[in-house]
């Protein structure tokens, strides 16, 4: 198929359809935590830090190279937040991300990471541990990710994406959700409750 201009609704629909089950499962896992509890907030941030460490370099490169934006240093924000909660960030698990070497993977990755900032904005409004006392999470309070999401939509509107590119983006997006699901599982401390999202 020859490359054709593809509007964001078409690309977004493909990504949403491809990632729906994985997205729902991940939301159920992280959503099972009560972020007003210190231990649950720490678990939430550990999971995000573990997943973000695996994918941040190509995400930052995409934001800078394709969207022409400065990318917030999410790993640094997460480490700072965890340190303030008394967590040792040197012992976080490591997740590999070999799929990100594939052509077209960066778009799918960006869809997941930039889209997650919309969800975090909602969580921020619900409140989290320390927020009411003025202990603001650098990661949770970042608002620049919304601008990255909007720029990503504009990028998809302007790009010429063929079926193969969209398929690669969908595969990478699914794999990114899987990466964060693995990171959530790996973030559990001994004695913490293990969430089984499918049982919800």
Coordinates of N, CA and C in Angstrom, one line a residue:
X1 N 0.9 -1.2 0.0 CA 0.0 0.0 0.0 C 0.9 1.2 0.0
X2 N 0.6 2.2 -0.8 CA 1.3 3.4 -0.8 C 1.0 4.3 0.4
X3 N 2.0 5.1 0.8 CA 1.7 5.9 2.0 C 0.7 6.9 1.7
X4 N -0.2 7.1 2.6 CA -1.3 8.1 2.5 C -1.4 8.9 3.8
X5 N -1.9 10.1 3.6 CA -2.1 10.9 4.8 C -3.2 10.3 5.7
X6 N -2.9 10.1 6.9 CA -3.9 9.5 7.8 C -4.2 10.4 9.0
X7 N -5.5 10.7 9.2 CA -5.9 11.6 10.3 C -5.8 10.9 11.6
X8 N -5.6 11.7 12.7 CA -5.4 11.1 14.0 C -6.6 10.2 14.4
X9 N -7.8 10.5 14.1 CA -8.9 9.6 14.5 C -8.6 8.2 14.0
X10 N -8.1 8.0 12.8 CA -7.9 6.7 12.2 C -6.8 6.0 12.9
X11 N -5.7 6.7 13.1 CA -4.5 6.1 13.8 C -4.9 5.8 15.3
X12 N -5.5 6.8 15.9 CA -5.9 6.6 17.3 C -6.8 5.4 17.4
X13 N -7.8 5.2 16.5 CA -8.7 4.1 16.6 C -7.9 2.8 16.5
X14 N -7.0 2.8 15.6 CA -6.2 1.6 15.4 C -5.4 1.3 16.7
X15 N -4.8 2.3 17.3 CA -4.0 2.1 18.5 C -4.9 1.7 19.7
X16 N -6.1 2.3 19.8 CA -7.0 2.0 20.9 C -7.5 0.6 20.7
X17 N -7.9 0.2 19.5 CA -8.4 -1.2 19.3 C -7.3 -2.2 19.6
X18 N -6.1 -1.9 19.2 CA -5.0 -2.9 19.4 C -4.6 -3.0 20.8
X19 N -4.7 -2.0 21.6 CA -4.2 -2.0 23.0 C -5.3 -2.1 24.0
X20 N -6.6 -2.1 23.6 CA -7.7 -2.0 24.6 C -7.6 -3.0 25.8
X21 N -7.5 -4.3 25.5 CA -7.4 -5.2 26.7 C -6.2 -5.0 27.5
X22 N -5.0 -4.7 26.9 CA -3.8 -4.5 27.7 C -3.9 -3.2 28.5
X23 N -4.5 -2.2 27.9 CA -4.7 -0.9 28.6 C -5.6 -1.1 29.8
X24 N -6.7 -1.9 29.6 CA -7.7 -2.1 30.7 C -7.0 -2.9 31.9
X25 N -6.2 -3.9 31.5 CA -5.6 -4.7 32.5 C -4.6 -3.9 33.3
X26 N -3.8 -3.0 32.7 CA -2.9 -2.2 33.4 C -3.6 -1.2 34.3
X27 N -4.6 -0.6 33.8 CA -5.4 0.4 34.6 C -6.0 -0.3 35.8
X28 N -6.4 -1.6 35.7 CA -6.9 -2.3 36.8 C -5.9 -2.5 37.8
X29 N -4.7 -2.8 37.4 CA -3.6 -3.1 38.3 C -3.2 -1.9 39.1
X30 N -2.8 -0.8 38.4 CA -2.4 0.4 39.1 C -3.6 1.0 39.8
X31 N -4.8 0.9 39.2 CA -6.0 1.5 39.8 C -6.4 0.8 41.1
X32 N -5.9 -0.4 41.4 CA -6.2 -1.1 42.6 C -5.5 -0.5 43.8
X33 N -4.6 0.4 43.6 CA -3.8 1.0 44.7 C -4.6 2.3 45.2
X34 N -4.5 2.5 46.4 CA -5.0 3.7 47.1 C -3.9 4.7 47.2
X35 N -3.8 5.7 46.3 CA -2.7 6.6 46.3 C -2.7 7.5 47.5
X36 N -3.7 7.6 48.3 CA -3.7 8.4 49.5 C -2.9 7.7 50.6
X37 N -2.6 6.4 50.4 CA -1.7 5.6 51.3 C -0.3 5.7 50.9
X38 N 0.6 6.0 51.8 CA 2.0 6.1 51.5 C 2.6 4.9 50.8
X39 N 2.3 3.7 51.3 CA 2.9 2.5 50.7 C 2.3 2.3 49.3
X40 N 1.1 2.6 49.1 CA 0.5 2.4 47.7 C 1.1 3.4 46.8
X41 N 1.3 4.6 47.2 CA 1.9 5.6 46.3 C 3.3 5.2 46.0
X42 N 4.0 4.7 46.9 CA 5.4 4.2 46.7 C 5.4 3.1 45.6
X43 N 4.4 2.2 45.8 CA 4.3 1.1 44.8 C 4.0 1.6 43.4
X44 N 3.1 2.5 43.4 CA 2.7 3.2 42.1 C 3.9 3.8 41.4
X45 N 4.7 4.6 42.2 CA 5.8 5.3 41.7 C 6.9 4.3 41.3
X46 N 7.1 3.2 42.1 CA 8.1 2.2 41.8 C 7.8 1.5 40.4
X47 N 6.5 1.2 40.2 CA 6.1 0.6 39.0 C 6.4 1.5 37.8
X48 N 6.0 2.8 37.9 CA 6.3 3.7 36.9 C 7.7 3.9 36.6
X49 N 8.5 4.0 37.7 CA 10.0 4.2 37.5 C 10.6 3.0 36.8
X50 N 10.2 1.8 37.2 CA 10.8 0.6 36.5 C 10.4 0.6 35.0
X51 N 9.2 0.8 34.7 CA 8.8 0.8 33.3 C 9.4 2.0 32.5
X52 N 9.4 3.2 33.1 CA 9.9 4.3 32.4 C 11.4 4.2 32.1
X53 N 12.1 3.6 33.0 CA 13.6 3.4 32.8 C 13.9 2.6 31.6
X54 N 12.9 1.7 31.2 CA 13.1 0.8 30.1 C 12.9 1.5 28.7
X55 N 12.0 2.5 28.8 CA 11.6 3.1 27.5 C 11.9 4.6 27.3
X56 N 12.5 5.2 28.4 CA 12.5 6.7 28.3 C 13.4 7.2 27.3
X57 N 14.6 6.6 27.0 CA 15.5 7.1 26.0 C 14.9 7.3 24.6
X58 N 14.2 6.2 24.1 CA 13.6 6.4 22.8 C 12.4 7.4 22.8
X59 N 11.7 7.4 24.0 CA 10.6 8.4 24.1 C 11.1 9.8 24.0
X60 N 12.2 10.1 24.8 CA 12.7 11.4 24.8 C 13.3 11.8 23.4
X61 N 13.9 10.8 22.7 CA 14.4 11.1 21.3 C 13.3 11.4 20.4
X62 N 12.1 10.7 20.5 CA 11.0 11.0 19.7 C 10.4 12.3 19.9
X63 N 10.3 12.7 21.2 CA 9.7 14.0 21.6 C 10.6 15.1 21.0
X64 N 11.9 15.0 21.2 CA 12.8 16.0 20.7 C 12.9 16.0 19.2
X65 N 13.0 14.8 18.6 CA 13.3 14.8 17.2 C 12.1 14.9 16.3
X66 N 11.0 14.3 16.7 CA 9.8 14.3 15.9 C 8.8 15.4 16.3
X67 N 8.7 15.7 17.5 CA 7.7 16.7 18.0 C 8.4 18.1 18.3
X68 N 9.7 18.1 18.3 CA 10.4 19.4 18.5 C 10.1 20.0 19.8
X69 N 10.0 19.2 20.9 CA 9.7 19.7 22.2 C 10.8 19.2 23.2
X70 N 10.9 19.9 24.3 CA 11.7 19.5 25.4 C 11.0 18.5 26.2
X71 N 11.6 17.4 26.5 CA 10.9 16.3 27.2 C 11.3 16.3 28.7
X72 N 10.3 16.4 29.5 CA 10.5 16.3 31.0 C 11.3 15.1 31.3
X73 N 12.2 15.2 32.3 CA 13.0 14.1 32.8 C 12.2 13.3 33.8
X74 N 11.3 12.4 33.3 CA 10.4 11.6 34.1 C 11.2 10.7 35.1
X75 N 12.2 10.0 34.6 CA 13.0 9.1 35.5 C 13.5 9.9 36.7
X76 N 14.1 11.1 36.5 CA 14.6 11.9 37.5 C 13.5 12.3 38.5
X77 N 12.4 12.7 38.0 CA 11.2 13.1 38.8 C 10.8 12.0 39.7
X78 N 10.7 10.8 39.1 CA 10.3 9.6 39.9 C 11.4 9.2 41.0
X79 N 12.6 9.3 40.6 CA 13.7 9.0 41.6 C 13.6 10.0 42.8
X80 N 13.4 11.3 42.5 CA 13.2 12.3 43.5 C 12.0 12.0 44.4
X81 N 10.9 11.7 43.8 CA 9.7 11.4 44.6 C 9.9 10.2 45.5
X82 N 10.5 9.1 44.9 CA 10.7 7.9 45.7 C 11.7 8.2 46.9
X83 N 12.7 8.9 46.6 CA 13.7 9.2 47.7 C 13.0 10.0 48.8
X84 N 12.1 10.9 48.5 CA 11.4 11.6 49.6 C 10.5 10.7 50.3
X85 N 10.0 9.6 49.7 CA 9.2 8.6 50.4 C 10.1 7.6 51.2
X86 N 11.4 7.7 51.1 CA 12.3 6.8 51.9 C 12.6 5.6 51.1
X87 N 12.4 5.6 49.8 CA 12.7 4.5 48.9 C 14.2 4.5 48.4
X88 N 14.8 3.3 48.3 CA 16.1 3.2 47.7 C 15.9 3.0 46.2
X89 N 16.2 4.0 45.4 CA 16.0 3.9 44.0 C 17.1 3.1 43.3
X90 N 18.1 2.7 44.0 CA 19.2 1.9 43.4 C 18.8 0.4 43.3
X91 N 17.8 0.0 43.9 CA 17.4 -1.4 43.9 C 16.2 -1.7 43.1
X92 N 15.7 -0.7 42.2 CA 14.6 -0.9 41.4 C 14.9 -2.0 40.4
X93 N 13.9 -2.8 40.1 CA 14.0 -3.9 39.0 C 14.3 -3.3 37.7
X94 N 14.9 -4.1 36.8 CA 15.1 -3.7 35.4 C 14.3 -4.5 34.4
X95 N 13.7 -3.8 33.5 CA 12.8 -4.4 32.4 C 13.5 -4.2 31.1
X96 N 13.6 -5.2 30.2 CA 14.2 -5.0 28.9 C 13.1 -4.5 27.9
X97 N 13.6 -3.9 26.9 CA 12.6 -3.4 25.9 C 13.2 -3.6 24.4
X98 N 13.5 -4.8 24.0 CA 14.1 -5.0 22.7 C 13.2 -4.6 21.5
X99 N 11.9 -4.6 21.7 CA 11.0 -4.3 20.6 C 11.1 -2.8 20.1
X100 N 11.7 -2.0 20.9 CA 11.8 -0.6 20.6 C 12.8 -0.3 19.4
X101 N 13.6 -1.3 19.1 CA 14.5 -1.2 17.9 C 13.8 -1.3 16.6
X102 N 12.5 -1.8 16.6 CA 11.8 -2.0 15.3 C 11.4 -0.6 14.7
X103 N 11.3 -0.6 13.4 CA 10.9 0.6 12.7 C 9.4 0.9 13.1
X104 N 9.1 2.2 13.3 CA 7.8 2.6 13.7 C 7.4 2.4 15.1
X105 N 8.3 1.8 15.9 CA 8.0 1.6 17.3 C 7.8 2.8 18.1
X106 N 8.5 3.9 17.8 CA 8.5 5.1 18.6 C 7.1 5.7 18.7
X107 N 6.4 5.7 17.6 CA 5.0 6.3 17.6 C 4.1 5.5 18.6
X108 N 4.2 4.2 18.6 CA 3.4 3.4 19.6 C 3.8 3.7 21.0
X109 N 5.1 3.8 21.2 CA 5.6 4.1 22.5 C 5.1 5.4 23.0
X110 N 5.2 6.4 22.1 CA 4.8 7.8 22.5 C 3.3 7.9 22.8
X111 N 2.5 7.1 22.0 CA 1.1 7.0 22.3 C 0.8 6.6 23.7
X112 N 1.5 5.6 24.2 CA 1.3 5.1 25.6 C 1.7 6.1 26.6
X113 N 3.0 6.5 26.5 CA 3.6 7.4 27.5 C 2.9 8.8 27.5
X114 N 2.7 9.4 26.4 CA 2.0 10.7 26.4 C 0.6 10.6 26.8
X115 N -0.1 9.5 26.4 CA -1.5 9.3 26.8 C -1.6 9.1 28.3
X116 N -0.6 8.5 28.9 CA -0.7 8.2 30.3 C -0.7 9.5 31.2
X117 N -0.2 10.6 30.6 CA -0.3 11.9 31.3 C -1.7 12.4 31.5
X118 N -2.6 12.0 30.6 CA -4.0 12.3 30.7 C -4.6 11.6 32.0
X119 N -4.3 10.3 32.1 CA -4.7 9.6 33.2 C -4.1 10.1 34.6
X120 N -2.9 10.5 34.5 CA -2.2 11.0 35.7 C -2.9 12.3 36.2
X121 N -3.3 13.1 35.2 CA -4.0 14.4 35.6 C -5.3 14.1 36.3
X122 N -6.0 13.0 35.9 CA -7.2 12.6 36.7 C -6.9 12.1 38.1
X123 N -5.8 11.3 38.2 CA -5.4 10.8 39.5 C -5.0 12.0 40.4
X124 N -4.3 12.9 39.9 CA -3.9 14.1 40.6 C -5.1 14.8 41.3
X125 N -6.1 14.9 40.5 CA -7.3 15.6 41.0 C -8.0 14.8 42.2
X126 N -7.8 13.5 42.2 CA -8.4 12.7 43.2 C -7.6 12.7 44.5
X127 N -6.3 13.1 44.4 CA -5.5 13.3 45.5 C -4.5 12.1 45.7
X128 N -3.4 12.4 46.4 CA -2.4 11.3 46.7 C -1.7 11.6 48.0
X129 N -1.0 10.7 48.6 CA -0.4 10.9 49.8 C 0.5 12.1 49.8
X130 N 0.4 12.9 50.9 CA 1.2 14.1 51.0 C 0.8 15.3 50.3
X131 N -0.1 15.2 49.3 CA -0.5 16.3 48.5 C -1.2 17.4 49.3
X132 N -2.1 17.0 50.2 CA -2.8 18.0 51.0 C -1.9 18.7 52.0
X133 N -0.7 18.1 52.3 CA 0.2 18.7 53.2 C 1.3 19.5 52.5
X134 N 1.1 19.6 51.2 CA 2.1 20.4 50.4 C 3.3 19.6 49.9
X135 N 3.2 18.3 50.1 CA 4.3 17.4 49.6 C 3.9 17.0 48.2
X136 N 4.2 17.8 47.2 CA 3.8 17.6 45.8 C 4.8 16.7 45.1
X137 N 4.2 15.7 44.4 CA 5.0 14.7 43.6 C 5.4 15.4 42.3
X138 N 6.7 15.4 42.0 CA 7.2 16.0 40.8 C 6.6 15.3 39.6
X139 N 6.5 14.0 39.7 CA 5.9 13.2 38.6 C 4.5 13.4 38.4
X140 N 3.7 13.4 39.5 CA 2.3 13.5 39.4 C 1.8 14.9 39.0
X141 N 2.6 15.9 39.4 CA 2.2 17.3 39.2 C 2.7 17.8 37.8
X142 N 3.5 17.1 37.1 CA 4.0 17.6 35.8 C 2.8 17.7 34.8
X143 N 2.7 18.9 34.2 CA 1.6 19.2 33.3 C 2.1 19.3 31.8
X144 N 3.4 19.3 31.6 CA 3.9 19.4 30.2 C 3.6 18.2 29.4
X145 N 3.3 17.1 30.0 CA 2.9 15.9 29.2 C 1.7 16.1 28.3
X146 N 0.8 17.0 28.8 CA -0.4 17.2 28.0 C -0.1 17.9 26.7
X147 N 0.9 18.8 26.7 CA 1.4 19.4 25.5 C 2.0 18.4 24.6
X148 N 2.7 17.5 25.1 CA 3.3 16.4 24.3 C 2.2 15.6 23.6
X149 N 1.1 15.3 24.3 CA 0.0 14.6 23.8 C -0.6 15.3 22.6
X150 N -0.8 16.6 22.8 CA -1.4 17.5 21.7 C -0.5 17.5 20.5
X151 N 0.8 17.6 20.8 CA 1.8 17.7 19.7 C 1.8 16.3 18.9
X152 N 1.6 15.2 19.7 CA 1.6 13.9 19.0 C 0.4 13.8 18.1
X153 N -0.7 14.3 18.5 CA -1.9 14.3 17.6 C -1.6 15.1 16.4
X154 N -1.0 16.3 16.5 CA -0.7 17.1 15.3 C 0.3 16.3 14.4
X155 N 1.3 15.6 15.1 CA 2.3 14.9 14.3 C 1.6 13.8 13.5
X156 N 0.6 13.1 14.1 CA -0.1 12.0 13.4 C -0.9 12.6 12.2
X157 N -1.4 13.8 12.5 CA -2.3 14.4 11.4 C -1.4 14.8 10.2
X158 N -0.2 15.2 10.4 CA 0.7 15.6 9.3 C 1.5 14.5 8.7
X159 N 1.7 13.4 9.4 CA 2.5 12.3 8.9 C 1.8 11.5 7.8
X160 N 2.6 10.9 7.0 CA 2.1 10.0 6.0 C 2.4 8.6 6.5
X161 N 1.4 7.9 6.9 CA 1.6 6.6 7.6 C 0.9 5.5 6.8
X162 N 1.7 4.5 6.4 CA 1.1 3.4 5.6 C 0.7 2.3 6.6
X163 N 0.1 1.2 6.1 CA -0.4 0.2 7.0 C 0.7 -0.5 7.8
X164 N 1.8 -0.7 7.2 CA 2.9 -1.3 7.9 C 3.4 -0.5 9.1
X165 N 3.5 0.9 8.9 CA 3.9 1.7 10.0 C 2.9 1.7 11.1
X166 N 1.6 1.8 10.8 CA 0.6 1.8 11.8 C 0.6 0.4 12.5
X167 N 0.8 -0.7 11.8 CA 0.8 -2.0 12.5 C 2.0 -2.0 13.4
X168 N 3.2 -1.5 13.0 CA 4.3 -1.5 13.9 C 4.1 -0.6 15.1
X169 N 3.4 0.5 15.0 CA 3.1 1.3 16.1 C 2.1 0.6 17.1
X170 N 1.2 -0.1 16.5 CA 0.2 -0.9 17.4 C 1.0 -1.9 18.2
X171 N 1.9 -2.6 17.5 CA 2.6 -3.7 18.2 C 3.5 -3.1 19.3
X172 N 4.1 -2.0 19.0 CA 5.0 -1.3 20.0 C 4.1 -0.8 21.2
X173 N 3.0 -0.3 20.9 CA 2.1 0.2 22.0 C 1.7 -1.0 22.9
X174 N 1.3 -2.1 22.3 CA 0.9 -3.3 23.1 C 2.1 -3.7 24.0
X175 N 3.3 -3.7 23.4 CA 4.5 -4.1 24.1 C 4.8 -3.2 25.2
X176 N 4.6 -1.9 25.0 CA 4.8 -0.9 26.0 C 3.9 -1.1 27.2
X177 N 2.6 -1.4 26.9 CA 1.7 -1.7 28.0 C 2.2 -3.0 28.8
X178 N 2.6 -3.9 28.0 CA 3.2 -5.2 28.7 C 4.4 -4.8 29.6
X179 N 5.2 -4.0 29.1 CA 6.4 -3.5 29.8 C 6.0 -2.9 31.2
X180 N 5.0 -2.1 31.2 CA 4.5 -1.4 32.4 C 3.8 -2.4 33.3
X181 N 3.1 -3.4 32.7 CA 2.5 -4.5 33.5 C 3.5 -5.3 34.2
X182 N 4.6 -5.6 33.5 CA 5.7 -6.4 34.1 C 6.4 -5.5 35.2
X183 N 6.5 -4.2 35.0 CA 7.1 -3.3 35.9 C 6.2 -3.2 37.2
X184 N 4.9 -3.2 37.0 CA 4.0 -3.2 38.2 C 4.2 -4.5 39.0
X185 N 4.2 -5.6 38.4 CA 4.4 -6.9 39.1 C 5.8 -6.9 39.8
X186 N 6.8 -6.4 39.1 CA 8.2 -6.4 39.7 C 8.3 -5.4 40.8
X187 N 7.4 -4.4 40.9 CA 7.5 -3.4 41.9 C 7.0 -3.8 43.3
X188 N 6.4 -4.9 43.4 CA 5.9 -5.4 44.7 C 7.0 -5.7 45.7
X189 N 6.8 -5.2 46.9 CA 7.7 -5.6 48.0 C 7.2 -6.8 48.7
X190 N 8.1 -7.5 49.4 CA 7.7 -8.7 50.2 C 6.6 -8.3 51.2
X191 N 5.6 -9.1 51.1 CA 4.5 -8.9 52.1 C 3.4 -8.0 51.5
X192 N 3.6 -7.3 50.4 CA 2.6 -6.5 49.8 C 1.5 -7.4 49.0
X193 N 0.3 -6.9 49.0 CA -0.7 -7.7 48.3 C -0.4 -7.7 46.8
X194 N -0.6 -8.8 46.2 CA -0.4 -9.0 44.7 C -1.8 -8.9 44.1
X195 N -1.9 -8.0 43.1 CA -3.1 -7.7 42.4 C -3.3 -8.6 41.3
X196 N -4.5 -9.2 41.1 CA -4.9 -10.0 40.0 C -6.0 -9.3 39.2
X197 N -5.6 -8.4 38.3 CA -6.6 -7.6 37.6 C -7.7 -8.4 36.9
X198 N -7.4 -9.6 36.4 CA -8.5 -10.3 35.7 C -9.6 -10.8 36.6
X199 N -9.3 -10.8 37.9 CA -10.3 -11.3 38.9 C -11.3 -10.2 39.3
X200 N -11.0 -9.0 38.8 CA -11.8 -7.8 39.2 C -13.2 -7.9 38.5

